[in-house]
Amino acid sequence: MEIKFDEDKIRTDLRIDAKGIGIPTGAADAFIEQTLKATKRAVKGKPAITEKDLIRIISKELEKYNPDFAYVYRNRGKII
Amino acid sequence: MQPQICYNSSMSTLITIGIIVLSVLIMSFLTLVPGTFTLFNHYAQGRFSKKHASDLSFFFILGAEITASCVFLSTFIIVAVFIADTQNTDTSILTWIFIIIMIILSLTSLLFYFRPGKGTELFISRKTARAIDRQARNAKNRSDAFVLGALCGTPELFFTVPLFIITSCEILQLSSTHPMSSMLSYIYIVAPVIPLIICRWQFFHGHNLADIQRSRVHDKHFTRLILSISYLIIAIILLQFRI
């Protein structure tokens, strides 16, 4: 399913996930901004991106900072 | 004659207890409501203060408990009125129907309860799963939490209602004055929320969604196997002792 890269929505979702996991706000914001920067670079120039690809790119970036954070993001929609 | 009658009666009581224990086991291994609760708790902790999240999770459990109790008690009353009334007629056809249903559920839980893949996606339609996820994400007050807890188990009624009917029949077979009769009903009513209480306890002792989901993925095949075997054993017990 093709989707639009909505930075604000992704940031909000990531902030909720980070707080839910128990990552301190300051660290979470730093992780999220780094991840969004890298994601923007990865999707730049691509005419379309699927939700699956976006989740894969973001969770791969998050893996560098916090494995739990990456795991939760990677499992979006796969829990029930 | 008297000792023989006592033996049969105590044997029947043991079979009833066995069926109820297996039903409770199945109820505690069904994962739609605990899965939704895990998601809900994660989002609540991510969006609100710890106190508010705790408050919301309590109302989710209350909703789930009230629905489980209402469905079980309604089934119990319906069974008491329509099925227990037919004591003089041959009930073996009805027992055969339940045996077939148990075998179908045994196969269904083994083959279709979890979707293929790495996660713990359940048999429910993806549209329903997305709606539940959206509701869990957006719930912000007690009534939202209560409604979500009360309704999220609905798609799983296919697995629980036949158990409610069989358990009701078994409890009705015990005399109403039998000390086990009401105790078994209470256990059966409380059983569905035990996994939720454990999950809440885990969350408030530092575990997060990632930890809980990892263990759910790890136990996926075990869950499937336990569900399938329990349904099958109930079918065998019915076949052996109730026909």
Coordinates of C-alpha atoms in Angstrom, one line a residue:
Chain A
M1 CA 0.0 0.0 0.0
E2 CA 1.5 3.3 -1.1
I3 CA 1.6 6.1 1.4
K4 CA 2.7 9.7 1.8
F5 CA 5.7 10.4 4.1
D6 CA 4.0 12.4 6.8
E7 CA 6.8 13.5 9.1
D8 CA 4.6 15.0 11.8
K9 CA 2.5 11.9 12.1
I10 CA 5.5 9.6 12.3
R11 CA 7.1 11.9 14.9
T12 CA 3.9 11.8 17.1
D13 CA 3.6 8.0 16.8
L14 CA 7.3 7.6 17.7
R15 CA 7.0 9.9 20.7
I16 CA 4.0 7.8 22.0
D17 CA 6.0 4.5 21.4
A18 CA 9.1 6.0 23.1
K19 CA 7.2 7.1 26.2
G20 CA 5.3 3.8 26.3
I21 CA 8.5 1.9 26.3
G22 CA 10.0 4.1 29.0
I23 CA 12.7 6.0 27.1
P24 CA 13.4 9.4 28.8
T25 CA 11.9 12.3 26.7
G26 CA 15.2 14.0 25.9
A27 CA 16.8 10.9 24.6
A28 CA 13.7 9.9 22.8
D29 CA 13.5 13.2 20.9
A30 CA 17.2 12.9 19.9
F31 CA 16.6 9.4 18.6
I32 CA 13.5 10.4 16.7
E33 CA 15.1 13.4 15.0
Q34 CA 18.1 11.4 13.9
T35 CA 15.8 8.7 12.6
L36 CA 13.6 11.1 10.7
K37 CA 16.6 12.7 9.2
A38 CA 17.9 9.4 8.0
T39 CA 14.5 8.3 6.8
K40 CA 14.0 11.5 4.8
R41 CA 17.4 10.9 3.1
A42 CA 16.3 7.3 2.3
V43 CA 13.0 8.2 0.7
K44 CA 14.3 11.3 -1.1
G45 CA 13.8 11.0 -4.8
K46 CA 11.5 8.0 -4.6
P47 CA 8.3 8.7 -6.4
A48 CA 6.3 6.4 -4.1
I49 CA 6.9 4.4 -0.9
T50 CA 4.9 1.6 0.7
E51 CA 4.0 1.4 4.4
K52 CA 6.1 -1.7 4.7
D53 CA 9.2 -0.1 3.3
L54 CA 8.8 3.0 5.5
I55 CA 8.4 0.8 8.7
R56 CA 11.5 -1.2 7.6
I57 CA 13.6 2.0 7.1
I58 CA 12.5 3.6 10.4
S59 CA 12.9 0.4 12.5
K60 CA 16.4 -0.2 11.0
E61 CA 17.4 3.4 12.0
L62 CA 15.8 2.9 15.5
E63 CA 17.7 -0.3 16.0
K64 CA 20.9 1.8 16.3
Y65 CA 19.6 3.6 19.3
N66 CA 17.2 1.2 21.1
P67 CA 16.3 -2.4 20.1
D68 CA 13.0 -2.3 22.0
F69 CA 11.9 0.9 20.3
A70 CA 12.8 -0.7 16.9
Y71 CA 11.0 -3.9 17.8
V72 CA 7.8 -2.1 18.7
Y73 CA 7.8 0.0 15.5
R74 CA 8.6 -3.1 13.4
N75 CA 5.6 -4.9 14.9
R76 CA 3.1 -2.2 14.2
G77 CA -0.2 -3.9 13.1
K78 CA 1.2 -7.4 13.8
I79 CA 0.3 -7.7 17.5
I80 CA -3.4 -8.7 17.1
Chain B
M1 CA -26.3 -50.3 45.1
Q2 CA -25.6 -47.3 47.2
P3 CA -21.7 -47.4 46.9
Q4 CA -22.1 -47.7 43.1
I5 CA -24.3 -44.6 42.9
C6 CA -21.8 -42.6 45.1
Y7 CA -19.0 -43.7 42.8
N8 CA -20.9 -42.6 39.7
S9 CA -21.8 -39.3 41.2
S10 CA -18.3 -38.5 42.3
M11 CA -16.9 -39.6 38.9
S12 CA -19.4 -37.3 37.2
T13 CA -18.4 -34.4 39.5
L14 CA -14.7 -35.1 38.6
I15 CA -15.5 -35.1 34.9
T16 CA -17.4 -31.8 35.3
I17 CA -14.4 -30.3 37.2
G18 CA -12.1 -31.6 34.4
I19 CA -14.1 -30.0 31.7
I20 CA -14.3 -26.7 33.5
V21 CA -10.6 -26.7 34.2
L22 CA -9.9 -27.3 30.5
S23 CA -12.3 -24.5 29.6
V24 CA -10.6 -22.1 32.0
L25 CA -7.2 -23.1 30.5
I26 CA -8.6 -22.3 27.0
M27 CA -10.0 -19.0 28.1
S28 CA -6.7 -18.0 29.6
F29 CA -4.8 -19.0 26.4
L30 CA -7.0 -17.0 24.0
T31 CA -5.0 -13.9 23.1
L32 CA -7.2 -11.4 21.5
V33 CA -8.2 -9.5 24.6
P34 CA -4.8 -9.7 26.3
G35 CA -3.2 -8.6 23.0
T36 CA -5.5 -5.6 22.8
F37 CA -4.9 -4.8 26.4
T38 CA -1.2 -4.8 25.9
L39 CA -1.5 -2.4 23.0
F40 CA -4.0 -0.3 24.9
N41 CA -1.7 -0.1 27.9
H42 CA 1.3 0.8 25.8
Y43 CA -0.5 3.7 24.1
A44 CA -2.0 4.9 27.4
Q45 CA 1.4 5.0 29.0
G46 CA 2.7 6.8 25.9
R47 CA 0.1 9.4 25.9
F48 CA -0.9 10.0 29.5
S49 CA 0.6 10.1 33.0
K50 CA 1.2 6.8 34.8
K51 CA -1.8 7.4 37.2
H52 CA -4.2 8.1 34.3
A53 CA -2.9 5.1 32.3
S54 CA -3.4 2.9 35.4
D55 CA -6.9 4.2 35.8
L56 CA -7.7 3.5 32.2
S57 CA -6.3 0.0 32.3
F58 CA -8.5 -0.7 35.3
F59 CA -11.6 0.3 33.4
F60 CA -10.5 -1.8 30.4
I61 CA -10.3 -4.9 32.7
L62 CA -13.7 -3.9 34.3
G63 CA -15.3 -3.8 30.8
A64 CA -13.8 -7.2 29.8
E65 CA -14.9 -8.8 33.1
I66 CA -18.5 -7.4 32.9
T67 CA -18.9 -8.6 29.3
A68 CA -17.4 -12.1 30.1
S69 CA -19.8 -12.4 33.1
C70 CA -22.8 -11.2 31.1
V71 CA -22.2 -13.5 28.2
F72 CA -21.6 -16.5 30.5
L73 CA -24.6 -15.8 32.7
S74 CA -26.8 -15.3 29.6
T75 CA -25.6 -18.5 28.2
F76 CA -26.2 -20.2 31.5
I77 CA -29.8 -19.0 31.7
I78 CA -30.5 -19.9 28.1
V79 CA -29.1 -23.4 28.6
A80 CA -31.0 -23.8 31.9
V81 CA -34.3 -22.8 30.2
F82 CA -34.0 -24.6 26.8
I83 CA -31.6 -27.5 27.2
A84 CA -31.9 -28.6 30.8
D85 CA -35.6 -28.7 30.3
T86 CA -35.3 -31.6 27.8
Q87 CA -34.1 -34.0 30.4
N88 CA -36.5 -36.7 29.3
T89 CA -35.5 -36.6 25.7
D90 CA -32.4 -38.2 24.2
T91 CA -29.6 -35.7 24.6
S92 CA -26.9 -37.7 22.8
I93 CA -27.6 -35.8 19.5
L94 CA -26.8 -32.6 21.3
T95 CA -23.6 -34.1 22.8
W96 CA -22.6 -35.3 19.4
I97 CA -23.0 -31.7 18.1
F98 CA -20.8 -30.4 20.8
I99 CA -18.2 -33.1 20.1
I100 CA -18.1 -32.1 16.4
I101 CA -17.9 -28.4 17.4
M102 CA -15.0 -29.1 19.8
I103 CA -13.1 -31.1 17.0
I104 CA -13.7 -28.2 14.6
L105 CA -12.4 -25.7 17.1
S106 CA -9.4 -27.9 17.9
L107 CA -8.5 -27.9 14.2
T108 CA -9.3 -24.2 13.7
S109 CA -7.1 -23.2 16.7
L110 CA -4.3 -25.3 15.4
L111 CA -4.4 -24.2 11.8
F112 CA -6.0 -20.7 11.7
Y113 CA -5.9 -19.1 15.2
F114 CA -2.6 -17.3 14.3
R115 CA -1.9 -16.0 10.8
P116 CA 1.3 -17.3 9.1
G117 CA 4.2 -14.9 9.6
K118 CA 6.6 -13.7 12.3
G119 CA 4.2 -11.7 14.4
T120 CA 1.1 -12.7 16.5
E121 CA -1.5 -11.6 14.0
L122 CA -4.8 -13.4 14.8
F123 CA -7.5 -15.0 12.6
I124 CA -9.6 -11.8 12.8
S125 CA -10.0 -9.7 9.6
R126 CA -7.3 -7.1 9.1
K127 CA -10.0 -4.4 8.9
T128 CA -11.2 -5.4 12.4
A129 CA -7.7 -5.6 13.8
R130 CA -7.0 -2.1 12.4
A131 CA -10.2 -0.8 14.0
I132 CA -9.3 -2.3 17.4
D133 CA -5.8 -0.8 17.1
R134 CA -7.2 2.6 16.2
Q135 CA -9.6 2.5 19.1
A136 CA -6.8 1.4 21.5
R137 CA -4.6 4.3 20.2
N138 CA -7.3 6.9 20.5
A139 CA -9.0 5.9 23.8
K140 CA -8.6 8.8 26.2
N141 CA -11.1 8.4 29.0
R142 CA -12.7 5.8 31.3
S143 CA -15.7 5.2 29.1
D144 CA -13.5 4.6 26.0
A145 CA -11.4 2.2 27.9
F146 CA -14.5 0.4 29.3
V147 CA -16.1 0.1 25.9
L148 CA -12.9 -1.2 24.3
G149 CA -12.5 -3.8 27.1
A150 CA -16.1 -4.8 26.7
L151 CA -16.2 -5.2 23.0
C152 CA -12.7 -6.2 21.8
G153 CA -13.4 -9.9 22.7
T154 CA -16.4 -10.1 20.4
P155 CA -14.6 -11.6 17.4
E156 CA -13.4 -14.4 19.7
L157 CA -16.9 -15.4 20.8
F158 CA -16.7 -18.2 18.1
F159 CA -14.1 -19.9 20.4
T160 CA -15.8 -19.1 23.7
V161 CA -19.5 -19.5 23.4
P162 CA -19.5 -23.3 22.7
L163 CA -17.3 -23.6 25.9
F164 CA -19.9 -21.5 27.8
I165 CA -22.7 -23.8 26.7
I166 CA -20.8 -27.0 27.6
T167 CA -19.7 -25.5 31.0
S168 CA -23.3 -24.4 31.7
C169 CA -24.6 -27.9 31.0
E170 CA -21.9 -29.4 33.2
I171 CA -22.6 -27.0 36.1
L172 CA -26.4 -27.6 35.7
Q173 CA -25.8 -31.3 36.0
L174 CA -24.4 -30.8 39.5
S175 CA -27.1 -30.2 42.0
S176 CA -27.7 -26.6 42.8
T177 CA -27.0 -27.4 46.5
H178 CA -23.6 -29.0 45.6
P179 CA -20.9 -26.9 47.2
M180 CA -18.8 -27.0 43.9
S181 CA -21.7 -25.6 41.8
S182 CA -21.5 -21.9 42.6
M183 CA -17.7 -22.0 43.2
L184 CA -17.1 -23.4 39.6
S185 CA -19.3 -20.6 38.2
Y186 CA -17.3 -17.9 40.1
I187 CA -14.0 -19.4 38.9
Y188 CA -15.3 -19.5 35.3
I189 CA -16.5 -15.8 35.5
V190 CA -13.2 -14.6 36.9
A191 CA -10.9 -16.7 34.6
P192 CA -11.0 -14.5 31.5
V193 CA -9.5 -11.5 33.2
I194 CA -6.6 -13.3 34.9
P195 CA -4.3 -12.8 31.9
L196 CA -5.2 -9.1 31.9
I197 CA -4.4 -8.7 35.6
I198 CA -1.0 -10.5 35.0
C199 CA -0.3 -8.2 32.0
R200 CA -1.2 -5.1 34.0
W201 CA 1.1 -6.3 36.8
Q202 CA 3.9 -6.8 34.2
F203 CA 3.5 -3.3 32.9
F204 CA 3.6 -1.7 36.3
H205 CA 6.7 -3.6 37.2
G206 CA 8.8 -2.2 34.4
H207 CA 8.0 -4.5 31.5
N208 CA 7.2 -2.9 28.2
L209 CA 5.3 -3.8 25.0
A210 CA 8.5 -5.1 23.4
D211 CA 9.2 -7.6 26.3
I212 CA 5.6 -8.8 26.3
Q213 CA 5.3 -9.1 22.6
R214 CA 8.6 -11.0 22.4
S215 CA 7.3 -13.6 24.9
R216 CA 4.0 -13.8 23.0
V217 CA 5.9 -14.5 19.7
H218 CA 8.0 -17.1 21.5
D219 CA 5.0 -18.9 23.0
K220 CA 2.9 -18.7 19.8
H221 CA 3.2 -22.3 18.8
F222 CA 2.8 -23.5 22.4
T223 CA -0.4 -21.4 22.7
R224 CA -1.8 -22.9 19.5
L225 CA -1.0 -26.4 20.7
I226 CA -2.5 -26.0 24.2
L227 CA -5.7 -24.6 22.6
S228 CA -6.0 -27.4 20.2
I229 CA -5.2 -30.2 22.7
S230 CA -7.6 -28.8 25.3
Y231 CA -10.5 -28.6 22.8
L232 CA -9.7 -32.2 21.7
I233 CA -9.6 -33.5 25.2
I234 CA -13.0 -31.9 25.9
A235 CA -14.3 -33.7 22.8
I236 CA -12.8 -37.0 24.0
I237 CA -14.3 -36.6 27.5
L238 CA -17.7 -35.8 26.1
L239 CA -17.5 -38.9 23.8
Q240 CA -16.3 -41.2 26.5
F241 CA -18.5 -40.1 29.5
R242 CA -21.5 -38.1 28.2
I243 CA -23.0 -40.3 25.5

